[in-house]
Amino acid sequence: MSQWGCVSAANLSLQSSIVDIGKLGSTPRCCFQMGSEFIARTLRIPCSSTIHRGRRKGVFPLKVVCVDYPRPELDNTVNFLEAASLSASFRISARPAKPLKVVIAGAGLAGLSTAKYLADAGHKPLLLEARDVLGGKVAAWKDDDGDWYETGLHIFFGAYPNVQNLFGELGIDDRLQWKEHSMIFAMPNKPGEFSRFDFPESLPAPINGILAILKNNEMLTWPEKVKFAIGLLPAMLGGQAYVEAQDNISVKDWMRKQGIPDRVTDEVFIAMSKALNFINPDELSMQCILIALNRFLQEKHGSKMAFLDGNPPERLCMPIVDHVQKLGGEVRLNSRIQKIELNNDGTVKTFLLNNGSVIEGDVFVFATPVDILKLLLPDSWKEIPYFKKLEKLVGVPVINVHIWFDRKLKNTYDHLLFSRSPLLSVYADMSVTCKEYYDPNQSMLELVFAPAEEWISCSDTEIIDATMKELAKLFPNEISADQSKAKILKYHVVKTPRSVYKTVPDCEPCRPLQKSPIEGFYLAGDYTKQKYLASMEGAVLSGKLCAQAIVKDYESLIAREQRRLAEAVIR
């Protein structure tokens, strides 16, 4: 168990054991990855009467349409080709005379990616997951009714070249449901109304993004747009060097420094900050925003969004596991690491599991959240600068809320929606946006509750009550806080006290390279050094970079193993 413990409505078995994924089938049991706590509870409220669906005056019968837009042309972009080239380097690399046994802790996207690309290179990864579900921060569970609930609301952007390349390599491109190229924001001053940024498909980047901003007149005035554009000029002209230099200033302070009115921050960047890192602009590093803007505005389809067509453990993670196992790798669930045991020279000897098992290997990788790594760091490593810098990297609290209603809500879209609520970040009606969750008669809203630091210790009831008050503003004709309109059938609240690392100013120098100063020990995770944000793309890329570092070090790692064996014989 982690220091935070684990409570679940699923009546989890906390006994650690080695589980063969192949014997589990395709339905993982309920749990959360990599030692982070989650709390999930369910409230059920029976409906005592039949829902009346007769036509009211001025209201037409609801027609629910789930539209899959064509997959955008991503394969010829510079970033996609770079990602594809890195992937190919593993497949075409010389086959190792003696494959390395690489023990990887954590089966989130970083650990899965590391295992996948090491297997492609001819090595034998052993992936250990503490919980009994794959996916880490994209984990999901099935309740007693057969409905899925997730750790977070996950969106796949066109600007995710390594993720998109991974889908292609696994042959599962068709599992992404692409939405129209728009960003849709709720209007707090006009309850029930939305403002859209529509990106014209016929225009290249960045013209399509500029036009999307210029055409939107509900959120920003023309003078505000002009001041915002002028404020962004240094970022456009200064390139990557300028972007990296903005790590030491918050979004709010940077906007004021550039003479951009506070209303621009309030109208656009509060929502964007919460969507990117679950915190407000007064805390978020401006580098994070500029990286996102660069990807969204410089790539024609960068801001185009897709939903996975079902639950992530089955639809995304299992194809990776199948690929790894087909190439001779192994994946074990319920394998929680209790201790990193060291040799006399300070290198890793074994991983000791909670059930007493001792795991040996040629190479060891930690692909857990940074908070879990810090808990398990050996004392002799803690003062090494590489590890000491990790103290500044701390996971941010996040709450994901799922509410099933007794009717189909009309004031929504087949898309991700930015709520612009003080308590909510983004949300979607998953009964419309996702094929597996589709329901023509009832809505299931999945909402990200952020910032969540002040709410993480609150009861589920308090969180749902607060959520319903905010939803009453988004759906004034359909939802009321007292449930006199749409009624809750059930809900799930999933709490993650330590999610992605909190991207506050001056964090960038603390992000470690995947190769550690400890010979034979490597890191993967979206907090490690890579050019993308704390995101699914960052996690996948970190795994590739970790695998790349191991492959490059092959000769020295083999030599190290031979020395160790020779010393053992002499003794």
mmCIF file with all atom_site columns, N, CA, C and O in Angstrom, residues 66-72 176-181 196 201 304-305 414-415:
data_model
loop_
_atom_site.group_PDB
_atom_site.id
_atom_site.type_symbol
_atom_site.label_atom_id
_atom_site.label_alt_id
_atom_site.label_comp_id
_atom_site.label_asym_id
_atom_site.label_entity_id
_atom_site.label_seq_id
_atom_site.pdbx_PDB_ins_code
_atom_site.Cartn_x
_atom_site.Cartn_y
_atom_site.Cartn_z
_atom_site.occupancy
_atom_site.B_iso_or_equiv
_atom_site.pdbx_formal_charge
_atom_site.auth_seq_id
_atom_site.auth_comp_id
_atom_site.auth_asym_id
_atom_site.auth_atom_id
_atom_site.pdbx_PDB_model_num
ATOM 1  N N  . CYS A 1 66  ? -23.998 10.363 -33.271 1.00 0.00 ? 66  CYS A N  1
ATOM 2  C CA . CYS A 1 66  ? -22.571 10.213 -33.008 1.00 0.00 ? 66  CYS A CA 1
ATOM 3  C C  . CYS A 1 66  ? -21.853 10.194 -34.348 1.00 0.00 ? 66  CYS A C  1
ATOM 4  O O  . CYS A 1 66  ? -22.066 9.283  -35.151 1.00 0.00 ? 66  CYS A O  1
ATOM 5  N N  . VAL A 1 67  ? -21.063 11.198 -34.606 1.00 0.00 ? 67  VAL A N  1
ATOM 6  C CA . VAL A 1 67  ? -20.399 11.325 -35.894 1.00 0.00 ? 67  VAL A CA 1
ATOM 7  C C  . VAL A 1 67  ? -18.902 11.103 -35.712 1.00 0.00 ? 67  VAL A C  1
ATOM 8  O O  . VAL A 1 67  ? -18.266 11.763 -34.897 1.00 0.00 ? 67  VAL A O  1
ATOM 9  N N  . ASP A 1 68  ? -18.360 10.164 -36.447 1.00 0.00 ? 68  ASP A N  1
ATOM 10 C CA . ASP A 1 68  ? -16.915 9.996  -36.486 1.00 0.00 ? 68  ASP A CA 1
ATOM 11 C C  . ASP A 1 68  ? -16.386 10.774 -37.684 1.00 0.00 ? 68  ASP A C  1
ATOM 12 O O  . ASP A 1 68  ? -16.729 10.464 -38.828 1.00 0.00 ? 68  ASP A O  1
ATOM 13 N N  . TYR A 1 69  ? -15.560 11.764 -37.410 1.00 0.00 ? 69  TYR A N  1
ATOM 14 C CA . TYR A 1 69  ? -14.933 12.509 -38.493 1.00 0.00 ? 69  TYR A CA 1
ATOM 15 C C  . TYR A 1 69  ? -13.734 11.706 -39.001 1.00 0.00 ? 69  TYR A C  1
ATOM 16 O O  . TYR A 1 69  ? -13.152 10.911 -38.260 1.00 0.00 ? 69  TYR A O  1
ATOM 17 N N  . PRO A 1 70  ? -13.365 11.878 -40.245 1.00 0.00 ? 70  PRO A N  1
ATOM 18 C CA . PRO A 1 70  ? -12.224 11.125 -40.784 1.00 0.00 ? 70  PRO A CA 1
ATOM 19 C C  . PRO A 1 70  ? -10.944 11.415 -40.006 1.00 0.00 ? 70  PRO A C  1
ATOM 20 O O  . PRO A 1 70  ? -10.757 12.514 -39.483 1.00 0.00 ? 70  PRO A O  1
ATOM 21 N N  . ARG A 1 71  ? -10.084 10.433 -39.936 1.00 0.00 ? 71  ARG A N  1
ATOM 22 C CA . ARG A 1 71  ? -8.786  10.633 -39.302 1.00 0.00 ? 71  ARG A CA 1
ATOM 23 C C  . ARG A 1 71  ? -8.030  11.710 -40.080 1.00 0.00 ? 71  ARG A C  1
ATOM 24 O O  . ARG A 1 71  ? -7.907  11.634 -41.290 1.00 0.00 ? 71  ARG A O  1
ATOM 25 N N  . PRO A 1 72  ? -7.520  12.721 -39.382 1.00 0.00 ? 72  PRO A N  1
ATOM 26 C CA . PRO A 1 72  ? -6.805  13.795 -40.095 1.00 0.00 ? 72  PRO A CA 1
ATOM 27 C C  . PRO A 1 72  ? -5.507  13.297 -40.703 1.00 0.00 ? 72  PRO A C  1
ATOM 28 O O  . PRO A 1 72  ? -4.960  12.258 -40.299 1.00 0.00 ? 72  PRO A O  1
ATOM 29 N N  . LEU A 1 176 ? -9.943  5.370  -32.454 1.00 0.00 ? 176 LEU A N  1
ATOM 30 C CA . LEU A 1 176 ? -10.049 6.785  -32.099 1.00 0.00 ? 176 LEU A CA 1
ATOM 31 C C  . LEU A 1 176 ? -11.238 7.392  -32.826 1.00 0.00 ? 176 LEU A C  1
ATOM 32 O O  . LEU A 1 176 ? -11.360 7.268  -34.039 1.00 0.00 ? 176 LEU A O  1
ATOM 33 N N  . GLN A 1 177 ? -12.118 8.033  -32.075 1.00 0.00 ? 177 GLN A N  1
ATOM 34 C CA . GLN A 1 177 ? -13.279 8.726  -32.637 1.00 0.00 ? 177 GLN A CA 1
ATOM 35 C C  . GLN A 1 177 ? -12.955 10.211 -32.732 1.00 0.00 ? 177 GLN A C  1
ATOM 36 O O  . GLN A 1 177 ? -12.995 10.939 -31.742 1.00 0.00 ? 177 GLN A O  1
ATOM 37 N N  . TRP A 1 178 ? -12.623 10.661 -33.939 1.00 0.00 ? 178 TRP A N  1
ATOM 38 C CA . TRP A 1 178 ? -12.248 12.055 -34.148 1.00 0.00 ? 178 TRP A CA 1
ATOM 39 C C  . TRP A 1 178 ? -13.474 12.951 -34.185 1.00 0.00 ? 178 TRP A C  1
ATOM 40 O O  . TRP A 1 178 ? -14.496 12.596 -34.780 1.00 0.00 ? 178 TRP A O  1
ATOM 41 N N  . LYS A 1 179 ? -13.374 14.085 -33.555 1.00 0.00 ? 179 LYS A N  1
ATOM 42 C CA . LYS A 1 179 ? -14.471 15.053 -33.496 1.00 0.00 ? 179 LYS A CA 1
ATOM 43 C C  . LYS A 1 179 ? -14.189 16.230 -34.440 1.00 0.00 ? 179 LYS A C  1
ATOM 44 O O  . LYS A 1 179 ? -13.087 16.380 -34.962 1.00 0.00 ? 179 LYS A O  1
ATOM 45 N N  . GLU A 1 180 ? -15.192 17.066 -34.639 1.00 0.00 ? 180 GLU A N  1
ATOM 46 C CA . GLU A 1 180 ? -15.001 18.229 -35.505 1.00 0.00 ? 180 GLU A CA 1
ATOM 47 C C  . GLU A 1 180 ? -13.900 19.108 -34.923 1.00 0.00 ? 180 GLU A C  1
ATOM 48 O O  . GLU A 1 180 ? -13.656 19.118 -33.712 1.00 0.00 ? 180 GLU A O  1
ATOM 49 N N  . HIS A 1 181 ? -13.225 19.855 -35.794 1.00 0.00 ? 181 HIS A N  1
ATOM 50 C CA . HIS A 1 181 ? -12.065 20.630 -35.357 1.00 0.00 ? 181 HIS A CA 1
ATOM 51 C C  . HIS A 1 181 ? -12.535 21.940 -34.719 1.00 0.00 ? 181 HIS A C  1
ATOM 52 O O  . HIS A 1 181 ? -12.571 22.995 -35.364 1.00 0.00 ? 181 HIS A O  1
ATOM 53 N N  . ARG A 1 196 ? -17.660 29.063 -29.555 1.00 0.00 ? 196 ARG A N  1
ATOM 54 C CA . ARG A 1 196 ? -16.862 28.106 -30.299 1.00 0.00 ? 196 ARG A CA 1
ATOM 55 C C  . ARG A 1 196 ? -15.667 28.762 -31.001 1.00 0.00 ? 196 ARG A C  1
ATOM 56 O O  . ARG A 1 196 ? -15.754 29.887 -31.469 1.00 0.00 ? 196 ARG A O  1
ATOM 57 N N  . GLU A 1 201 ? -11.021 23.673 -42.070 1.00 0.00 ? 201 GLU A N  1
ATOM 58 C CA . GLU A 1 201 ? -10.254 22.530 -42.566 1.00 0.00 ? 201 GLU A CA 1
ATOM 59 C C  . GLU A 1 201 ? -9.458  22.867 -43.821 1.00 0.00 ? 201 GLU A C  1
ATOM 60 O O  . GLU A 1 201 ? -8.458  22.219 -44.129 1.00 0.00 ? 201 GLU A O  1
ATOM 61 N N  . LYS A 1 304 ? -6.931  19.210 -33.041 1.00 0.00 ? 304 LYS A N  1
ATOM 62 C CA . LYS A 1 304 ? -8.073  18.341 -33.317 1.00 0.00 ? 304 LYS A CA 1
ATOM 63 C C  . LYS A 1 304 ? -8.099  17.212 -32.292 1.00 0.00 ? 304 LYS A C  1
ATOM 64 O O  . LYS A 1 304 ? -7.059  16.651 -31.950 1.00 0.00 ? 304 LYS A O  1
ATOM 65 N N  . MET A 1 305 ? -9.289  16.884 -31.808 1.00 0.00 ? 305 MET A N  1
ATOM 66 C CA . MET A 1 305 ? -9.413  15.953 -30.692 1.00 0.00 ? 305 MET A CA 1
ATOM 67 C C  . MET A 1 305 ? -10.121 14.671 -31.097 1.00 0.00 ? 305 MET A C  1
ATOM 68 O O  . MET A 1 305 ? -10.978 14.654 -31.967 1.00 0.00 ? 305 MET A O  1
ATOM 69 N N  . ASP A 1 414 ? -21.346 16.441 -29.104 1.00 0.00 ? 414 ASP A N  1
ATOM 70 C CA . ASP A 1 414 ? -20.512 15.258 -29.286 1.00 0.00 ? 414 ASP A CA 1
ATOM 71 C C  . ASP A 1 414 ? -19.057 15.735 -29.330 1.00 0.00 ? 414 ASP A C  1
ATOM 72 O O  . ASP A 1 414 ? -18.387 15.679 -30.370 1.00 0.00 ? 414 ASP A O  1
ATOM 73 N N  . HIS A 1 415 ? -18.578 16.196 -28.170 1.00 0.00 ? 415 HIS A N  1
ATOM 74 C CA . HIS A 1 415 ? -17.258 16.834 -28.141 1.00 0.00 ? 415 HIS A CA 1
ATOM 75 C C  . HIS A 1 415 ? -16.836 17.061 -26.695 1.00 0.00 ? 415 HIS A C  1
ATOM 76 O O  . HIS A 1 415 ? -17.650 16.946 -25.769 1.00 0.00 ? 415 HIS A O  1
#
